[in-house]
């Protein structure tokens, strides 16, 4: 037995892949090409993926060669040394430069995988085919804090034999909802094991359709199965429980394969130890992460409420999410009182809707008759609580007023402006981001009740936003469902969409869509004028508009604590920290800002 094992042991001259071939043969595996030897394999194989490079370390002849390649990592890139056989030895050679990625590797055995393809309602999976697709993929990457890449790279690799890009497209709108990238190992470096790997699976957190992630993984697996691949590997962070649950459901099994990365600002959270912002909500965490990236000190005061202190160079600023000590108590009080805000911005030349305080049935009936449809909302409050939109029946108005009084003693009515809800983020009296907010809606599957669809969609929205967004099953939701011609117990026909809220607030299940590049200058001017009239340095200005690229609008309200995380990939957190700590800005950006002020 010992002599037989000695005969099968690879020689010292054999390369890493040769050793793996011997091990495969010992296990009964059969290489794709029986006549392939170690000299056929591409040595030191690296695949450029746009966001960085994947180093297939089983093709490298030495740890020194791996380290040299990682040291050549590009600026703002994220290289991954994958299939590291002896990570402890590699790390020992450059402990100050490299770290062991805290991810698990999972493998899907394609030799036993059984395709389960079926067309899911509402979307389909296809190849990336245009620069517009590439830009949409970048948008999804940005929303997940993933490294973005030049869209031209996607386009240049569209016909690559080694790289494959799939996207999911909405049947109705044509919007790109998800993306996944695959690498064919046989075509990348003549892998005798005929492997493949999955990278960068990302689904738009606001996608309404269930099963998109699973569909993307299955499509890529079936693509490589058709090419004759024997397995598909992927790497997933050890604490990404939702993703791991999906992979295990699809038949992936964890294998003892490791990845090593270079220490850089992009990877810092993976090797820098416990994150002091781990328990913060997304709106506080995005600011704290940006501050830490710049070397600004962070002290968490109360993570449950989102309070923290930032300190640098003798300067200290307390914040609650995007509300800081730079916002005065007067400005905050103005934003809290919607009627007072309206009067102030109207004096600044900003267009406002007709408004009255809810007092006296006859006055309310007269206001409703004059305007046809109204909005009811508490005079004080936030996050869409107690807001009812597009009410044209007096009975509904009375019920909405009673609900609004649960949030505020004073209730106001406004004339309803039919259009889209636009949120503009103004920091230091400059527009940083603009986004259209759309009300929650569900998509029928032909078997589920409206109530069950709402619960499912609410669960998906909560998962995508860290629990910040969900659809309340309350009187306002029931009213909207009835207005759409259904009951909560009705089965919604397959493929039919039903709007279940009128208010587009994110906290009540609404979705948000970036339109910063499209917003009309008149709307930008209105938002900045409103911010100046309140004299508030950070604010979310809400307008109702006919369309983001058109000038028609009315002012709705100002939010003194806007959710900056909702507007990624726009640089909201960066501009917020710039405001608090201008000396932390890059010198070139600070100089450009000074020039704008002088101009």
Coordinates of C-alpha atoms in Angstrom, one line a residue:
X1 CA 0.0 0.0 0.0
X2 CA 2.8 2.4 0.9
X3 CA 4.8 1.6 -2.2
X4 CA 1.7 2.1 -4.4
X5 CA 1.0 5.5 -2.8
X6 CA 4.7 6.4 -3.4
X7 CA 4.4 5.6 -7.1
X8 CA 1.3 7.8 -7.4
X9 CA 2.8 10.8 -5.7
X10 CA 3.6 13.7 -8.1
X11 CA 7.2 14.6 -8.6
X12 CA 8.6 17.8 -7.2
X13 CA 9.0 19.1 -10.7
X14 CA 5.3 18.8 -11.4
X15 CA 3.3 22.0 -11.5
X16 CA 0.3 22.7 -9.3
X17 CA -2.1 21.6 -12.0
X18 CA -0.2 18.4 -12.5
X19 CA -0.5 17.6 -8.9
X20 CA -4.2 18.3 -9.0
X21 CA -4.6 16.0 -12.1
X22 CA -2.9 13.2 -10.1
X23 CA -5.2 13.7 -7.2
X24 CA -8.2 13.7 -9.5
X25 CA -7.1 10.4 -11.1
X26 CA -6.6 8.9 -7.6
X27 CA -10.2 9.9 -6.9
X28 CA -11.4 8.3 -10.1
X29 CA -12.0 11.5 -12.0
X30 CA -11.3 11.7 -15.7
X31 CA -9.8 14.8 -17.3
X32 CA -11.6 16.3 -20.3
X33 CA -8.7 15.6 -22.6
X34 CA -6.9 12.4 -21.8
X35 CA -3.8 13.5 -23.7
X36 CA -3.6 16.9 -21.9
X37 CA -0.5 17.3 -19.8
X38 CA 0.8 20.0 -17.5
X39 CA 2.5 21.8 -20.4
X40 CA -0.9 22.5 -22.1
X41 CA -2.2 24.6 -19.2
X42 CA -1.9 28.3 -19.4
X43 CA 0.6 29.3 -16.7
X44 CA 0.0 32.1 -14.2
X45 CA -3.6 32.4 -15.5
X46 CA -5.3 35.7 -14.7
X47 CA -8.8 36.8 -15.9
X48 CA -9.5 40.6 -16.1
X49 CA -13.1 41.2 -14.9
X50 CA -13.3 45.0 -15.0
X51 CA -13.7 45.4 -11.2
X52 CA -10.4 43.6 -10.7
X53 CA -8.7 40.3 -11.7
X54 CA -9.2 36.7 -10.7
X55 CA -5.9 34.9 -10.2
X56 CA -6.3 31.2 -10.7
X57 CA -3.5 30.2 -8.3
X58 CA -3.6 26.5 -9.2
X59 CA -1.8 27.6 -12.4
X60 CA 1.0 29.6 -10.6
X61 CA 4.3 27.9 -10.0
X62 CA 5.2 29.9 -6.9
X63 CA 3.8 32.0 -4.1
X64 CA 6.2 34.8 -5.1
X65 CA 4.5 35.0 -8.5
X66 CA 1.1 35.2 -6.9
X67 CA 2.3 38.0 -4.5
X68 CA 3.8 39.9 -7.4
X69 CA 0.5 39.8 -9.3
X70 CA -1.5 41.0 -6.3
X71 CA 1.0 43.8 -5.8
X72 CA 0.2 45.0 -9.3
X73 CA -3.5 45.5 -8.4
X74 CA -5.0 48.5 -10.1
X75 CA -6.2 51.6 -8.4
X76 CA -9.8 51.2 -7.1
X77 CA -9.7 47.6 -8.1
X78 CA -10.3 44.4 -6.2
X79 CA -8.1 41.4 -7.2
X80 CA -8.9 37.9 -5.9
X81 CA -6.4 35.1 -5.7
X82 CA -8.7 32.0 -5.9
X83 CA -8.0 28.3 -5.3
X84 CA -5.1 29.1 -2.9
X85 CA -3.9 25.7 -1.9
X86 CA -1.8 26.7 1.2
X87 CA -3.1 30.1 2.3
X88 CA -1.1 30.0 5.5
X89 CA 2.1 29.8 3.5
X90 CA 1.1 32.6 1.1
X91 CA 0.1 34.9 4.0
X92 CA 3.3 34.2 5.9
X93 CA 5.2 35.6 2.9
X94 CA 3.5 39.0 2.9
X95 CA 1.5 39.3 6.2
X96 CA 1.3 43.1 6.0
X97 CA -0.1 43.1 2.4
X98 CA -2.4 40.2 2.2
X99 CA -5.3 38.7 4.1
X100 CA -7.5 35.6 4.0
X101 CA -10.9 36.5 2.6
X102 CA -13.6 35.6 5.1
X103 CA -15.7 33.9 2.5
X104 CA -16.8 30.3 2.0
X105 CA -16.5 28.5 -1.4
X106 CA -19.4 26.5 -2.6
X107 CA -19.5 24.1 -5.6
X108 CA -22.4 22.9 -7.8
X109 CA -21.6 19.5 -9.3
X110 CA -22.8 19.9 -12.9
X111 CA -22.3 16.2 -13.6
X112 CA -25.3 15.4 -11.4
X113 CA -27.2 18.7 -11.7
X114 CA -30.6 18.5 -13.2
X115 CA -31.9 21.6 -15.0
X116 CA -35.0 23.1 -13.6
X117 CA -35.6 25.9 -16.0
X118 CA -39.0 27.5 -16.1
X119 CA -40.1 30.9 -17.3
X120 CA -41.0 32.9 -14.2
X121 CA -43.6 35.7 -14.6
X122 CA -42.5 39.2 -15.1
X123 CA -38.9 38.9 -16.4
X124 CA -36.6 36.9 -18.5
X125 CA -32.8 36.2 -18.5
X126 CA -30.7 37.0 -21.5
X127 CA -27.1 38.0 -22.4
X128 CA -25.8 41.5 -21.9
X129 CA -26.2 43.1 -25.3
X130 CA -25.7 46.9 -25.1
X131 CA -23.9 49.7 -23.4
X132 CA -27.2 50.6 -21.8
X133 CA -27.2 47.1 -20.2
X134 CA -23.7 47.7 -18.9
X135 CA -24.7 51.0 -17.4
X136 CA -27.7 49.4 -15.7
X137 CA -25.4 46.7 -14.3
X138 CA -23.2 49.4 -12.8
X139 CA -26.3 50.9 -11.2
X140 CA -27.1 47.6 -9.5
X141 CA -23.4 47.2 -8.5
X142 CA -23.5 50.7 -7.0
X143 CA -26.7 50.0 -5.0
X144 CA -24.9 47.0 -3.4
X145 CA -21.7 49.0 -2.7
X146 CA -19.9 46.8 -5.2
X147 CA -16.9 48.0 -7.3
X148 CA -18.3 49.6 -10.4
X149 CA -16.5 49.3 -13.8
X150 CA -16.2 51.1 -17.1
X151 CA -19.3 50.1 -19.1
X152 CA -17.0 50.0 -22.2
X153 CA -15.3 47.0 -20.5
X154 CA -18.6 45.0 -20.4
X155 CA -19.2 45.9 -24.0
X156 CA -15.7 44.9 -25.1
X157 CA -16.1 41.5 -23.5
X158 CA -19.6 40.8 -24.8
X159 CA -18.2 38.1 -27.2
X160 CA -15.5 36.8 -24.8
X161 CA -15.0 33.1 -24.8
X162 CA -14.0 33.1 -21.1
X163 CA -16.4 35.6 -19.6
X164 CA -20.2 35.4 -19.8
X165 CA -22.6 38.2 -18.7
X166 CA -26.3 37.5 -18.1
X167 CA -28.9 40.1 -17.1
X168 CA -32.6 39.8 -16.1
X169 CA -35.0 42.1 -17.9
X170 CA -38.4 43.2 -16.8
X171 CA -41.0 42.0 -19.4
X172 CA -43.0 45.1 -19.2
X173 CA -40.6 48.0 -18.6
X174 CA -37.4 46.6 -20.2
X175 CA -35.5 47.6 -17.0
X176 CA -32.5 45.5 -16.0
X177 CA -33.2 43.8 -12.7
X178 CA -30.2 41.6 -12.0
X179 CA -26.8 40.6 -13.3
X180 CA -24.4 37.7 -13.0
X181 CA -21.0 37.0 -14.4
X182 CA -19.4 33.6 -15.2
X183 CA -15.9 32.4 -16.0
X184 CA -15.3 29.3 -18.2
X185 CA -12.1 27.9 -16.8
X186 CA -11.5 25.7 -19.8
X187 CA -11.5 28.7 -22.1
X188 CA -9.7 30.9 -19.7
X189 CA -6.7 28.6 -19.0
X190 CA -7.4 25.2 -20.6
X191 CA -8.5 23.8 -17.3
X192 CA -8.4 20.0 -17.5
X193 CA -11.0 19.7 -14.8
X194 CA -13.4 21.7 -17.0
X195 CA -14.5 23.9 -14.2
X196 CA -16.4 27.2 -14.2
X197 CA -17.2 29.9 -11.6
X198 CA -19.9 32.4 -10.8
X199 CA -19.1 36.0 -9.8
X200 CA -21.0 39.2 -9.0
X201 CA -24.5 38.0 -8.7
X202 CA -26.5 41.1 -7.8
X203 CA -30.3 41.7 -7.9
X204 CA -31.9 45.2 -7.8
X205 CA -33.2 45.5 -4.2
X206 CA -36.4 47.1 -5.6
X207 CA -37.3 44.4 -8.1
X208 CA -40.9 43.3 -7.5
X209 CA -40.5 39.8 -8.9
X210 CA -39.7 36.7 -6.8
X211 CA -37.1 34.2 -7.8
X212 CA -34.8 36.4 -9.8
X213 CA -31.6 35.4 -8.0
X214 CA -32.4 31.7 -8.4
X215 CA -33.2 32.2 -12.0
X216 CA -29.8 33.9 -12.6
X217 CA -27.8 31.1 -10.9
X218 CA -29.7 28.3 -12.8
X219 CA -29.3 30.1 -16.1
X220 CA -25.5 30.3 -15.7
X221 CA -25.3 26.7 -14.4
X222 CA -27.2 25.5 -17.4
X223 CA -25.1 27.6 -19.8
X224 CA -21.9 25.9 -18.5
X225 CA -23.6 22.5 -18.4
X226 CA -24.3 22.9 -22.1
X227 CA -20.6 23.7 -22.6
X228 CA -19.5 20.5 -20.9
X229 CA -18.3 22.0 -17.6
X230 CA -18.1 19.6 -14.7
X231 CA -18.7 22.1 -11.8
X232 CA -19.5 25.7 -11.0
X233 CA -17.8 27.3 -8.0
X234 CA -18.6 30.6 -6.2
X235 CA -17.3 32.5 -3.2
X236 CA -19.8 34.1 -0.7
X237 CA -19.1 36.0 2.6
X238 CA -19.5 33.7 5.6
X239 CA -22.3 35.8 7.1
X240 CA -24.4 36.2 4.0
X241 CA -27.1 33.9 5.3
X242 CA -29.7 34.6 2.6
X243 CA -27.3 33.9 -0.3
X244 CA -25.9 30.8 1.4
X245 CA -29.5 29.5 1.9
X246 CA -30.2 30.0 -1.8
X247 CA -27.0 28.2 -2.9
X248 CA -27.6 25.3 -0.6
X249 CA -31.2 25.1 -1.9
X250 CA -29.9 24.8 -5.4
X251 CA -27.5 22.0 -4.5
X252 CA -24.2 23.8 -3.9
X253 CA -22.0 22.2 -1.3
X254 CA -19.2 23.9 0.7
X255 CA -15.7 22.9 -0.3
X256 CA -12.3 23.6 1.4
X257 CA -11.1 26.2 -1.1
X258 CA -9.7 29.6 -0.1
X259 CA -9.2 33.1 -1.5
X260 CA -6.6 35.7 -0.6
X261 CA -6.9 39.4 -1.3
X262 CA -4.7 42.4 -1.0
X263 CA -5.3 44.9 1.8
X264 CA -6.7 48.0 0.3
X265 CA -9.5 50.6 1.1
X266 CA -12.1 48.6 -0.7
X267 CA -11.4 45.4 1.3
X268 CA -10.7 47.2 4.6
X269 CA -13.9 46.1 6.3
X270 CA -13.0 42.4 5.7
X271 CA -9.7 42.5 7.6
X272 CA -9.8 45.5 10.0
X273 CA -11.6 43.7 12.8
X274 CA -15.1 44.4 14.3
X275 CA -17.0 47.2 12.7
X276 CA -18.2 49.8 15.2
X277 CA -21.1 50.5 12.9
X278 CA -22.3 46.9 12.5
X279 CA -25.6 47.5 14.4
X280 CA -26.4 50.9 12.8
X281 CA -29.3 51.2 10.4
X282 CA -28.3 51.8 6.7
X283 CA -28.8 55.6 6.9
X284 CA -26.3 56.0 9.7
X285 CA -23.9 53.3 8.6
X286 CA -23.3 54.8 5.1
X287 CA -22.0 58.0 6.8
X288 CA -19.9 56.2 9.4
X289 CA -18.3 54.0 6.8
X290 CA -17.4 57.0 4.7
X291 CA -15.9 58.8 7.8
X292 CA -13.9 55.7 8.7
X293 CA -12.6 55.5 5.1
X294 CA -11.2 59.0 5.5
X295 CA -9.6 58.3 8.9
X296 CA -12.2 60.3 10.8
X297 CA -12.8 59.0 14.4
X298 CA -16.2 57.4 15.1
X299 CA -17.9 57.0 18.4
X300 CA -21.3 55.3 18.4
X301 CA -23.5 57.0 20.9
X302 CA -26.7 55.0 20.5
X303 CA -26.7 52.5 17.6
X304 CA -30.5 51.7 18.0
X305 CA -31.4 55.3 17.3
X306 CA -28.6 56.0 14.8
X307 CA -26.7 58.5 17.0
X308 CA -22.9 58.8 16.5
X309 CA -20.1 61.3 16.9
X310 CA -17.4 62.1 14.3
X311 CA -14.1 63.7 15.3
X312 CA -11.0 64.9 13.4
X313 CA -8.4 67.5 14.0
X314 CA -10.0 68.9 17.1
X315 CA -13.4 69.2 15.5
X316 CA -16.3 67.0 16.8
X317 CA -19.8 66.8 15.3
X318 CA -22.7 64.7 16.7
X319 CA -25.2 63.3 14.2
X320 CA -28.3 61.3 14.0
X321 CA -28.1 59.7 10.6
X322 CA -27.9 62.7 8.2
X323 CA -29.1 65.2 10.8
X324 CA -26.1 66.9 12.4
X325 CA -25.4 69.8 14.8
X326 CA -25.0 72.0 11.7
X327 CA -28.8 71.9 11.3
X328 CA -30.3 74.5 13.7
X329 CA -33.2 73.7 16.0
X330 CA -35.2 76.4 14.1
X331 CA -34.6 74.7 10.7
X332 CA -35.6 71.4 12.2
X333 CA -38.8 72.8 13.7
X334 CA -39.7 74.3 10.4
X335 CA -39.3 71.0 8.6
X336 CA -41.4 69.3 11.3
X337 CA -44.3 71.8 10.8
X338 CA -45.5 71.2 7.2
X339 CA -47.8 74.2 7.2
X340 CA -45.1 76.6 8.3
X341 CA -42.6 75.1 5.8
X342 CA -45.1 75.6 3.0
X343 CA -45.6 79.3 3.9
X344 CA -41.9 79.9 4.1
X345 CA -41.0 78.3 0.8
X346 CA -43.9 80.0 -1.0
X347 CA -42.4 83.4 0.0
X348 CA -39.2 82.2 -1.7
X349 CA -41.0 81.8 -5.0
X350 CA -41.4 78.0 -4.8
X351 CA -44.7 76.7 -6.2
X352 CA -47.0 75.1 -3.5
X353 CA -50.4 73.3 -3.6
X354 CA -53.5 74.8 -2.1
X355 CA -53.8 73.9 1.5
X356 CA -56.1 74.1 4.5
X357 CA -56.2 72.8 8.0
X358 CA -58.8 70.1 8.6
X359 CA -61.5 71.9 10.6
X360 CA -65.2 71.9 9.9
X361 CA -67.0 69.5 7.6
X362 CA -68.5 72.2 5.4
X363 CA -65.0 73.7 4.8
X364 CA -63.6 70.3 4.0
X365 CA -66.4 69.5 1.6
X366 CA -65.9 72.9 -0.1
X367 CA -62.1 72.2 -0.5
X368 CA -62.8 68.8 -1.8
X369 CA -65.3 70.1 -4.3
X370 CA -63.0 72.8 -5.5
X371 CA -60.0 70.6 -6.1
X372 CA -61.6 67.2 -6.9
X373 CA -59.0 65.2 -5.1
X374 CA -57.0 65.9 -2.0
X375 CA -54.0 64.7 0.1
X376 CA -54.5 64.2 3.9
X377 CA -51.5 64.3 6.2
X378 CA -50.5 65.1 9.8
X379 CA -49.2 68.6 10.2
X380 CA -46.2 67.0 12.0
X381 CA -44.6 63.6 11.3
X382 CA -42.3 61.7 9.1
X383 CA -41.8 58.4 7.2
X384 CA -45.2 58.6 5.5
X385 CA -47.2 57.8 8.7
X386 CA -50.8 58.9 8.5
X387 CA -50.5 60.2 4.9
X388 CA -53.4 59.4 2.4
X389 CA -53.2 60.4 -1.2
X390 CA -55.7 61.1 -4.0
X391 CA -58.9 61.1 -2.0
X392 CA -62.0 62.1 -3.9
X393 CA -64.7 60.9 -1.5
X394 CA -65.7 62.8 1.6
X395 CA -66.2 59.6 3.6
X396 CA -62.6 58.5 2.8
X397 CA -61.3 62.0 3.7
X398 CA -63.0 61.8 7.1
X399 CA -61.5 58.3 7.7
X400 CA -58.0 59.6 6.6
X401 CA -58.3 62.6 8.9
X402 CA -59.0 60.3 11.9
X403 CA -56.0 58.2 11.0
X404 CA -53.7 61.2 10.6
X405 CA -54.8 62.5 14.0
X406 CA -53.1 59.4 15.5
X407 CA -49.8 61.0 14.5
X408 CA -50.6 64.7 15.1
X409 CA -53.3 66.8 16.7
X410 CA -53.3 69.0 13.6
X411 CA -54.2 67.6 10.2
X412 CA -53.8 69.4 6.9
X413 CA -55.5 68.9 3.5
X414 CA -53.7 69.8 0.2
X415 CA -54.9 69.8 -3.4
X416 CA -53.7 66.7 -5.2
X417 CA -51.2 67.1 -8.0
X418 CA -51.2 64.1 -10.3
X419 CA -47.7 63.1 -11.2
X420 CA -44.5 61.5 -9.8
X421 CA -43.0 61.9 -6.4
X422 CA -39.5 63.4 -6.7
X423 CA -37.0 63.5 -3.8
X424 CA -34.0 65.9 -4.2
X425 CA -31.1 65.7 -1.8
X426 CA -29.6 69.2 -1.3
X427 CA -26.3 69.4 0.7
X428 CA -24.6 72.7 1.3
X429 CA -27.1 74.3 -1.1
X430 CA -26.1 72.1 -4.1
X431 CA -28.0 69.2 -5.6
X432 CA -26.4 65.9 -4.9
X433 CA -29.0 63.4 -5.9
X434 CA -32.5 63.2 -7.3
X435 CA -34.8 60.2 -7.4
X436 CA -38.4 59.3 -8.3
X437 CA -40.2 57.5 -5.6
X438 CA -43.0 55.1 -6.7
X439 CA -45.8 53.6 -4.5
X440 CA -45.8 50.0 -3.5
X441 CA -47.4 47.6 -5.9
X442 CA -47.8 43.8 -6.2
X443 CA -47.7 41.5 -9.2
X444 CA -50.4 38.8 -9.6
X445 CA -49.4 35.1 -10.0
X446 CA -53.0 33.8 -10.6
X447 CA -53.1 31.8 -7.4
X448 CA -52.3 34.1 -4.4
X449 CA -54.6 36.5 -2.7
X450 CA -53.8 40.2 -2.7
X451 CA -53.1 40.1 1.0
X452 CA -50.6 37.2 0.6
X453 CA -48.9 39.1 -2.3
X454 CA -48.6 42.2 -0.1
X455 CA -47.0 40.2 2.7
X456 CA -44.5 38.6 0.3
X457 CA -43.6 41.9 -1.3
X458 CA -43.3 43.5 2.1
X459 CA -40.9 40.8 3.1
X460 CA -38.7 41.3 0.0
X461 CA -38.7 45.1 0.6
X462 CA -37.7 44.6 4.2
X463 CA -34.9 42.3 3.3
X464 CA -33.6 44.6 0.6
X465 CA -33.5 47.7 2.9
X466 CA -32.3 46.2 6.2
X467 CA -35.9 46.3 7.6
X468 CA -36.4 50.0 6.8
X469 CA -39.2 49.4 4.2
X470 CA -42.4 47.4 4.5
X471 CA -46.0 47.6 3.3
X472 CA -48.5 48.2 6.2
X473 CA -51.6 46.1 6.0
X474 CA -53.9 48.9 7.2
X475 CA -57.0 51.0 6.2
X476 CA -55.0 53.0 3.6
X477 CA -53.8 49.8 1.9
X478 CA -57.3 48.3 1.9
X479 CA -58.7 51.6 0.4
X480 CA -56.1 51.5 -2.4
X481 CA -56.8 47.8 -3.1
X482 CA -60.6 48.5 -3.3
X483 CA -60.0 51.5 -5.5
X484 CA -58.1 49.1 -7.9
X485 CA -61.2 46.9 -8.0
X486 CA -60.2 44.1 -5.6
X487 CA -60.6 42.9 -2.1
X488 CA -57.7 41.8 0.1
X489 CA -59.0 38.2 -0.3
X490 CA -59.2 38.5 -4.1
X491 CA -56.8 36.4 -6.3
X492 CA -54.9 38.8 -8.5
X493 CA -54.7 37.5 -12.1
X494 CA -51.3 36.4 -13.3
X495 CA -49.2 39.2 -14.6
X496 CA -51.5 42.0 -13.4
X497 CA -50.0 44.8 -11.3
X498 CA -52.0 46.4 -8.5
X499 CA -50.9 49.6 -6.7
X500 CA -51.5 49.0 -3.0
X501 CA -50.4 52.4 -1.6
X502 CA -50.8 55.9 -3.0
X503 CA -48.0 57.5 -1.0
X504 CA -44.6 56.7 -2.5
X505 CA -42.7 56.8 0.8
X506 CA -39.9 54.3 1.0
X507 CA -40.9 53.3 4.6
X508 CA -44.3 52.2 3.4
X509 CA -43.0 49.9 0.7
X510 CA -42.3 52.5 -2.1
X511 CA -39.4 52.1 -4.4
X512 CA -36.8 54.7 -5.4
X513 CA -35.2 55.2 -8.9
X514 CA -32.3 57.5 -9.6
X515 CA -32.9 60.4 -12.0
X516 CA -30.1 62.7 -11.1
X517 CA -28.8 63.0 -14.7
X518 CA -32.3 63.8 -16.0
X519 CA -33.8 66.3 -13.5
X520 CA -34.9 69.6 -15.0
X521 CA -33.0 72.8 -14.0
X522 CA -36.2 74.4 -12.8
X523 CA -36.7 71.6 -10.3
X524 CA -33.1 71.9 -9.1
X525 CA -33.6 75.7 -8.6
X526 CA -36.8 75.1 -6.7
X527 CA -35.1 72.6 -4.3
X528 CA -32.2 74.9 -3.7
X529 CA -34.4 77.9 -3.1
X530 CA -36.5 75.9 -0.6
X531 CA -33.3 74.8 1.2
X532 CA -32.1 78.4 1.4
X533 CA -35.4 79.7 2.7
X534 CA -35.3 77.2 5.6
X535 CA -31.6 77.8 5.9
X536 CA -30.8 74.1 6.3
X537 CA -27.5 72.6 5.1
X538 CA -28.7 69.0 4.5
X539 CA -32.3 68.4 3.4
X540 CA -34.5 66.2 1.3
X541 CA -36.9 68.3 -0.7
X542 CA -40.1 66.5 -2.0
X543 CA -41.8 67.7 -5.1
X544 CA -44.7 66.3 -7.1
X545 CA -43.7 66.6 -10.8
X546 CA -45.2 65.8 -14.1
X547 CA -41.9 64.1 -15.0
X548 CA -38.3 64.6 -13.7
X549 CA -37.2 66.1 -17.0
X550 CA -40.1 68.6 -17.2
X551 CA -40.4 71.9 -15.3
X552 CA -43.9 71.5 -13.8
X553 CA -44.0 70.9 -10.1
X554 CA -45.5 71.7 -6.7
X555 CA -43.6 71.6 -3.4
X556 CA -44.7 68.9 -0.9
X557 CA -42.4 69.0 2.1
X558 CA -38.8 69.2 3.4
X559 CA -37.2 66.4 5.4
X560 CA -34.4 67.4 7.8
X561 CA -33.1 63.8 8.0
X562 CA -33.1 62.4 4.5
X563 CA -32.0 58.8 4.0
X564 CA -28.7 59.1 2.1
X565 CA -28.4 55.4 1.6
X566 CA -31.4 55.4 -0.6
X567 CA -29.6 57.3 -3.3
X568 CA -26.5 55.1 -4.0
X569 CA -24.5 55.2 -6.2
X570 CA -24.8 59.0 -6.0
X571 CA -22.1 60.4 -3.6
X572 CA -24.5 61.5 -0.8
X573 CA -22.4 60.3 2.1
X574 CA -19.2 61.8 0.6
X575 CA -20.8 65.2 0.2
X576 CA -22.2 65.0 3.8
X577 CA -18.8 64.3 5.2
X578 CA -17.3 67.0 3.0
X579 CA -19.7 69.4 4.7
X580 CA -18.8 68.4 8.2
X581 CA -15.1 68.0 7.6
X582 CA -14.0 70.0 4.5
X583 CA -10.3 69.4 5.2
X584 CA -10.9 65.6 4.7
X585 CA -11.8 66.3 1.1
X586 CA -9.1 65.5 -1.5
X587 CA -7.1 68.7 -2.2
X588 CA -8.3 68.8 -5.9
X589 CA -12.0 68.6 -4.9
X590 CA -11.5 71.2 -2.2
X591 CA -9.9 73.6 -4.7
X592 CA -12.7 73.0 -7.2
X593 CA -15.2 73.8 -4.5
X594 CA -13.4 77.1 -3.6
X595 CA -13.4 78.1 -7.2
X596 CA -17.2 77.6 -7.5
X597 CA -17.7 79.7 -4.4
X598 CA -15.5 82.5 -5.8
X599 CA -17.4 82.4 -9.1

